[in-house]
C-alpha positions as CSV (number, residue, x, y, z in Angstrom):
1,X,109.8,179.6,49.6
2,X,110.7,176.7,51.5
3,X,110.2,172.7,51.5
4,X,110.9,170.3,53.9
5,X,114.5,167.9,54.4
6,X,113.1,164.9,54.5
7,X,109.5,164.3,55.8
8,X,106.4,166.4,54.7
9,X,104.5,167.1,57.8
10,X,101.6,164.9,57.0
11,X,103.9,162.4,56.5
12,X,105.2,163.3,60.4
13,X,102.0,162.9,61.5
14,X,101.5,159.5,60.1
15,X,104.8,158.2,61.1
16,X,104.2,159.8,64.7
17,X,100.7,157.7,64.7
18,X,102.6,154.5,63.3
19,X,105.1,155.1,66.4
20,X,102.0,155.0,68.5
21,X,100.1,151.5,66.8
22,X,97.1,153.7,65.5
23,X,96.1,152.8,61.5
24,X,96.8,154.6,58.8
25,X,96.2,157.2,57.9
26,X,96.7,158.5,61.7
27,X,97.4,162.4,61.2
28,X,93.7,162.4,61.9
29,X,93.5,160.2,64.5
30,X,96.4,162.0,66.2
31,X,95.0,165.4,65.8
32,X,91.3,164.4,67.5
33,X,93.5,162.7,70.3
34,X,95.3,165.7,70.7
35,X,92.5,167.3,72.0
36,X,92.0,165.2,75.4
37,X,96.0,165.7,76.0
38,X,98.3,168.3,77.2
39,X,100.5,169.7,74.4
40,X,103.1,170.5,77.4
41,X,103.4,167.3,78.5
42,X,106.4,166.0,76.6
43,X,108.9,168.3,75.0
44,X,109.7,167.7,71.6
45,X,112.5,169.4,69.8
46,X,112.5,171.9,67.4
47,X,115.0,171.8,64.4
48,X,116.7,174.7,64.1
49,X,117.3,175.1,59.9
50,X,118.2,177.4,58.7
51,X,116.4,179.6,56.1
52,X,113.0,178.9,55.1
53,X,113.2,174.7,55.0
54,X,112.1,172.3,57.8
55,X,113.2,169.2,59.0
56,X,110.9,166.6,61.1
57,X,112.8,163.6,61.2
58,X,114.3,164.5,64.7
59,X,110.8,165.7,66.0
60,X,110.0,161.9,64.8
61,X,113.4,160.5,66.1
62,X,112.8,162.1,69.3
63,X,109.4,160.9,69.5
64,X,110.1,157.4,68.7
65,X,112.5,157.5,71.9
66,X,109.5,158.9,73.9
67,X,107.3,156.5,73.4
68,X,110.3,153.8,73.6
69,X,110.8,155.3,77.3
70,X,107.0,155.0,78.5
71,X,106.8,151.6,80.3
72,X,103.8,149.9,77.6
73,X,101.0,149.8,80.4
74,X,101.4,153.1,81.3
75,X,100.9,154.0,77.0
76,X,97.7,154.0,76.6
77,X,96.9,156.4,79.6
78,X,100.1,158.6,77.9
79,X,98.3,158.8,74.0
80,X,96.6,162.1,74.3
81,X,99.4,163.6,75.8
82,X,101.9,161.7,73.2
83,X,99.4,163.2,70.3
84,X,99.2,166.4,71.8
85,X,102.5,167.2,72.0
86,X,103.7,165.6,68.5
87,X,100.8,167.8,67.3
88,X,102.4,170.9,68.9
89,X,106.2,170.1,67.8
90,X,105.1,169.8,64.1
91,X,102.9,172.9,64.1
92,X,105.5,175.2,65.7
93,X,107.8,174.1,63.1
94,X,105.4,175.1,60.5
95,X,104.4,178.5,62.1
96,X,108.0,180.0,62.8
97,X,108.9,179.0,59.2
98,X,105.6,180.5,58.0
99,X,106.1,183.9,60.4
100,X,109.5,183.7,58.9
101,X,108.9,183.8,55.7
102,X,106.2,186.4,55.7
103,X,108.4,188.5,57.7
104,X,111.5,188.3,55.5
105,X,109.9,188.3,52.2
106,X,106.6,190.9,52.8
107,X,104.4,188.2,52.1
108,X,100.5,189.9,52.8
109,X,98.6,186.5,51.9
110,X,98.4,183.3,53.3
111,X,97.0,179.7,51.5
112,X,97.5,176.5,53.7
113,X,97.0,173.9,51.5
114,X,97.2,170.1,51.2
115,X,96.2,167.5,53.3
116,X,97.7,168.8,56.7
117,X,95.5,171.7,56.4
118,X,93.0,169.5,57.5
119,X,94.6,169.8,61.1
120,X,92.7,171.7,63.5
121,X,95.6,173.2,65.7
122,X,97.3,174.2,62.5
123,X,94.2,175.7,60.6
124,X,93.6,177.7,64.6
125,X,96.7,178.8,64.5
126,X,97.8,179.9,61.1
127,X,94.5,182.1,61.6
128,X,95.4,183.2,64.5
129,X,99.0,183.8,63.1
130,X,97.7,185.7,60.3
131,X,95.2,188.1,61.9
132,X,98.5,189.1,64.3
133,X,100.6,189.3,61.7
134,X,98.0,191.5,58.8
135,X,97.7,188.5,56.7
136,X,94.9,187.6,54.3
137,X,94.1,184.0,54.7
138,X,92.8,181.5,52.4
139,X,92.1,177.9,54.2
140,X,90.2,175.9,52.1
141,X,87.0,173.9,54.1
142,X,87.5,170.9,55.7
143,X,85.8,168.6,53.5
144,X,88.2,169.6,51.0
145,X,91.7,169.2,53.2
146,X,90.6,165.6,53.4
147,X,90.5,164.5,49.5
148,X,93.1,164.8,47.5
149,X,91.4,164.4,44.3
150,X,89.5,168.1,45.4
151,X,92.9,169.3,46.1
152,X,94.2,168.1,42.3
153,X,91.0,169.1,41.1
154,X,91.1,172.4,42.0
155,X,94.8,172.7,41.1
156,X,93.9,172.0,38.1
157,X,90.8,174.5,37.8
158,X,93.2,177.6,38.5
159,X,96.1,176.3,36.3
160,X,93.4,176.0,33.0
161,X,91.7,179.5,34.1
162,X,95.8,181.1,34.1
163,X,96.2,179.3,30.9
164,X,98.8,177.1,31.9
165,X,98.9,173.9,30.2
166,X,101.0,171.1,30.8
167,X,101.8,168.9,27.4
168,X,101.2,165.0,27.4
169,X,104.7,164.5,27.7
170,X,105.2,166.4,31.2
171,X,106.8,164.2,33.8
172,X,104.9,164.3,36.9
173,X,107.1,165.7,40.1
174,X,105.5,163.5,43.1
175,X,107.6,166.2,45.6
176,X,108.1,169.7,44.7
């Protein structure tokens, strides 16, 4: 339907956390942080691209510059608000493309999927997207956002049950 310019959105969260000195991986760390900020606090932009594709390296540019513009002993009080509203940029992106493309195309079910669906804000929302919008939903449980071995697992489990078969000589596409 759509895929992203240049960064995937975990990848935005992790880079936003690296901006901020927290370890990898910090999508998680930013998301739980993001919950003691306000999401308002610093305005983030939000690429207009068109179509169905996304682009978060100017949220991250723009980010960068944030942080670069808080004077550093004034940082640490600024974090929640700094997670919150990186949390919020990324997530709106992902929701209008998402309303978007169920929209345009007549799409009547939802999966979120990968290891960003392991983000609170964005498993709230897309829910709350999809019950406005007459979607079906399917977002996996936590325990399984978080491990991408589940993830491949499962992947795996549906293709074998279709009867799709790769053959030993497939080359593996790290980004689709």
């Amino acid at each position: 339907l759509g895929t992203t310019l240049d960064d995937a959105a975990g990848e935005a969260f992790d880079k936003g956390a690296k901006i901020l000195g927290l370890p990898y991986p910090g999508g998680p760390l930013v998301d739980a942080m993001a919950k003691q900020g306000d999401a308002r606090r610093f305005d983030l932009p939000l690429p207009q691209v068109k179509g169905l594709d996304m682009s978060f390296s100017g949220v991250k540019s723009a980010f960068r510059n944030r942080v670069l513009s808080i004077p550093p002993d004034a940082l640490e009080d600024e974090l929640p608000h700094l997670c919150a509203s990186l949390q919020r940029s990324i997530v709106d992106i992902l929701l209008r493309k998402l309303q978007k493309a169920g929209r345009t195309l007549g799409i009547p079910r939802v999966a979120v999927s990968g290891g960003v669906s392991a983000n609170s804000a964005l498993r709230e929302q897309v829910q709350a997207l999809a019950e406005r919008e007459g979607w079906e939903v399917f977002i996996p449980p936590f325990a399984y956002c978080t491990d991408n071995a589940a993830m491949i697992g499962m992947t795996g489990h549906f293709l074998y049950h279709s009867g799709r078969f790769a053959a030993l000589d497939t080359v593996p596409v790290p980004r689709w």
